[in-house]
Amino acid sequence: MQTAVELAAPTPPPPSGGINTEGLADFLRTFFGPLFLVIVSVVAIFFLFTREITRFVQFILLAIGIGVIFYVPNIIETTAKAIAAALGIDVGN
């Protein structure tokens, strides 16, 4: 029978180099990309049929912003480096 101290002890990391995340971003894009487009389409059609043009335009602009962040590779890293360079911070490539 194990004691509570033995059960609460942290487990050692796996013996290999760690989790392989190569291609994770591509997998997430291919998995969630079509789902994102379907949801955006359904909500946009709903706003059009209910004649809520202002909400439709707001939603489309938000969806485009999220789509750019989601679909463009390295956009967050590139934007962060550009902001840091504009502020005069040395990012060291």
PDB file of C-alpha atoms in Angstrom:
ATOM      1  CA  MET A   1       0.000   0.000   0.000  1.00  0.00           C
ATOM      2  CA  GLN A   2       1.402   3.411  -0.993  1.00  0.00           C
ATOM      3  CA  THR A   3       1.408   6.251   1.444  1.00  0.00           C
ATOM      4  CA  ALA A   4       0.003   9.695   0.680  1.00  0.00           C
ATOM      5  CA  VAL A   5       3.531  11.125   0.475  1.00  0.00           C
ATOM      6  CA  GLU A   6       4.517   8.604  -2.204  1.00  0.00           C
ATOM      7  CA  LEU A   7       1.359   9.330  -4.180  1.00  0.00           C
ATOM      8  CA  ALA A   8       1.895  13.109  -3.963  1.00  0.00           C
ATOM      9  CA  ALA A   9       5.514  12.947  -5.111  1.00  0.00           C
ATOM     10  CA  PRO A  10       6.093  14.426  -8.581  1.00  0.00           C
ATOM     11  CA  THR A  11       6.670  12.002 -11.384  1.00  0.00           C
ATOM     12  CA  PRO A  12       9.984  12.206 -13.214  1.00  0.00           C
ATOM     13  CA  PRO A  13       9.954  13.585 -16.779  1.00  0.00           C
ATOM     14  CA  PRO A  14       9.906  11.096 -19.622  1.00  0.00           C
ATOM     15  CA  PRO A  15      13.348   9.729 -20.515  1.00  0.00           C
ATOM     16  CA  SER A  16      13.164  11.007 -24.085  1.00  0.00           C
ATOM     17  CA  GLY A  17      13.891  14.617 -25.085  1.00  0.00           C
ATOM     18  CA  GLY A  18      10.314  15.635 -24.308  1.00  0.00           C
ATOM     19  CA  ILE A  19       7.150  16.016 -26.298  1.00  0.00           C
ATOM     20  CA  ASN A  20       7.637  16.417 -30.020  1.00  0.00           C
ATOM     21  CA  THR A  21       5.631  19.466 -31.130  1.00  0.00           C
ATOM     22  CA  GLU A  22       6.921  19.512 -34.697  1.00  0.00           C
ATOM     23  CA  GLY A  23       4.008  20.323 -36.971  1.00  0.00           C
ATOM     24  CA  LEU A  24       1.605  21.124 -34.124  1.00  0.00           C
ATOM     25  CA  ALA A  25       0.606  24.494 -35.588  1.00  0.00           C
ATOM     26  CA  ASP A  26      -0.086  22.923 -38.981  1.00  0.00           C
ATOM     27  CA  PHE A  27      -2.165  20.199 -37.359  1.00  0.00           C
ATOM     28  CA  LEU A  28      -4.214  22.750 -35.425  1.00  0.00           C
ATOM     29  CA  ARG A  29      -4.763  24.837 -38.569  1.00  0.00           C
ATOM     30  CA  THR A  30      -5.984  21.837 -40.545  1.00  0.00           C
ATOM     31  CA  PHE A  31      -8.165  20.621 -37.671  1.00  0.00           C
ATOM     32  CA  PHE A  32      -9.761  23.876 -36.479  1.00  0.00           C
ATOM     33  CA  GLY A  33      -9.591  25.856 -39.730  1.00  0.00           C
ATOM     34  CA  PRO A  34     -12.660  24.352 -41.415  1.00  0.00           C
ATOM     35  CA  LEU A  35     -14.572  24.426 -38.126  1.00  0.00           C
ATOM     36  CA  PHE A  36     -13.771  28.136 -37.752  1.00  0.00           C
ATOM     37  CA  LEU A  37     -14.956  28.865 -41.293  1.00  0.00           C
ATOM     38  CA  VAL A  38     -18.226  26.987 -40.783  1.00  0.00           C
ATOM     39  CA  ILE A  39     -18.987  28.848 -37.552  1.00  0.00           C
ATOM     40  CA  VAL A  40     -18.172  32.216 -39.136  1.00  0.00           C
ATOM     41  CA  SER A  41     -20.390  31.408 -42.121  1.00  0.00           C
ATOM     42  CA  VAL A  42     -23.362  30.342 -40.027  1.00  0.00           C
ATOM     43  CA  VAL A  43     -23.186  33.373 -37.748  1.00  0.00           C
ATOM     44  CA  ALA A  44     -22.716  35.754 -40.704  1.00  0.00           C
ATOM     45  CA  ILE A  45     -25.745  34.290 -42.504  1.00  0.00           C
ATOM     46  CA  PHE A  46     -27.775  34.636 -39.293  1.00  0.00           C
ATOM     47  CA  PHE A  47     -26.876  38.331 -39.024  1.00  0.00           C
ATOM     48  CA  LEU A  48     -27.742  38.904 -42.674  1.00  0.00           C
ATOM     49  CA  PHE A  49     -31.124  37.207 -42.447  1.00  0.00           C
ATOM     50  CA  THR A  50     -32.055  39.118 -39.312  1.00  0.00           C
ATOM     51  CA  ARG A  51     -30.993  42.364 -41.060  1.00  0.00           C
ATOM     52  CA  GLU A  52     -28.529  43.336 -38.360  1.00  0.00           C
ATOM     53  CA  ILE A  53     -26.027  44.911 -40.719  1.00  0.00           C
ATOM     54  CA  THR A  54     -24.046  46.716 -38.011  1.00  0.00           C
ATOM     55  CA  ARG A  55     -23.497  43.523 -36.035  1.00  0.00           C
ATOM     56  CA  PHE A  56     -22.715  41.692 -39.279  1.00  0.00           C
ATOM     57  CA  VAL A  57     -19.955  44.176 -40.163  1.00  0.00           C
ATOM     58  CA  GLN A  58     -18.552  44.075 -36.621  1.00  0.00           C
ATOM     59  CA  PHE A  59     -18.562  40.282 -36.659  1.00  0.00           C
ATOM     60  CA  ILE A  60     -16.902  40.065 -40.080  1.00  0.00           C
ATOM     61  CA  LEU A  61     -14.128  42.459 -39.017  1.00  0.00           C
ATOM     62  CA  LEU A  62     -13.555  40.429 -35.851  1.00  0.00           C
ATOM     63  CA  ALA A  63     -13.573  37.173 -37.826  1.00  0.00           C
ATOM     64  CA  ILE A  64     -11.049  38.561 -40.314  1.00  0.00           C
ATOM     65  CA  GLY A  65      -8.778  39.620 -37.448  1.00  0.00           C
ATOM     66  CA  ILE A  66      -8.983  36.214 -35.809  1.00  0.00           C
ATOM     67  CA  GLY A  67      -8.519  34.497 -39.171  1.00  0.00           C
ATOM     68  CA  VAL A  68      -5.345  36.454 -39.893  1.00  0.00           C
ATOM     69  CA  ILE A  69      -3.901  35.535 -36.499  1.00  0.00           C
ATOM     70  CA  PHE A  70      -4.950  31.909 -36.963  1.00  0.00           C
ATOM     71  CA  TYR A  71      -3.947  31.320 -40.588  1.00  0.00           C
ATOM     72  CA  VAL A  72      -0.823  33.451 -41.106  1.00  0.00           C
ATOM     73  CA  PRO A  73       2.255  31.583 -39.830  1.00  0.00           C
ATOM     74  CA  ASN A  74       4.427  33.390 -37.277  1.00  0.00           C
ATOM     75  CA  ILE A  75       2.242  36.519 -37.298  1.00  0.00           C
ATOM     76  CA  ILE A  76       2.393  36.935 -33.528  1.00  0.00           C
ATOM     77  CA  GLU A  77       6.179  36.548 -33.395  1.00  0.00           C
ATOM     78  CA  THR A  78       6.687  38.921 -36.324  1.00  0.00           C
ATOM     79  CA  THR A  79       4.345  41.522 -34.847  1.00  0.00           C
ATOM     80  CA  ALA A  80       6.005  41.326 -31.439  1.00  0.00           C
ATOM     81  CA  LYS A  81       9.458  41.795 -32.992  1.00  0.00           C
ATOM     82  CA  ALA A  82       8.204  44.757 -35.040  1.00  0.00           C
ATOM     83  CA  ILE A  83       6.687  46.423 -31.977  1.00  0.00           C
ATOM     84  CA  ALA A  84       9.869  45.840 -29.982  1.00  0.00           C
ATOM     85  CA  ALA A  85      11.983  47.279 -32.790  1.00  0.00           C
ATOM     86  CA  ALA A  86       9.679  50.310 -33.032  1.00  0.00           C
ATOM     87  CA  LEU A  87      10.121  50.886 -29.302  1.00  0.00           C
ATOM     88  CA  GLY A  88      13.897  50.646 -29.665  1.00  0.00           C
ATOM     89  CA  ILE A  89      14.264  47.351 -27.808  1.00  0.00           C
ATOM     90  CA  ASP A  90      17.010  45.051 -29.105  1.00  0.00           C
ATOM     91  CA  VAL A  91      15.395  41.681 -29.771  1.00  0.00           C
ATOM     92  CA  GLY A  92      18.525  39.861 -30.954  1.00  0.00           C
ATOM     93  CA  ASN A  93      17.601  37.623 -33.874  1.00  0.00           C
TER      94      ASN A  93
END
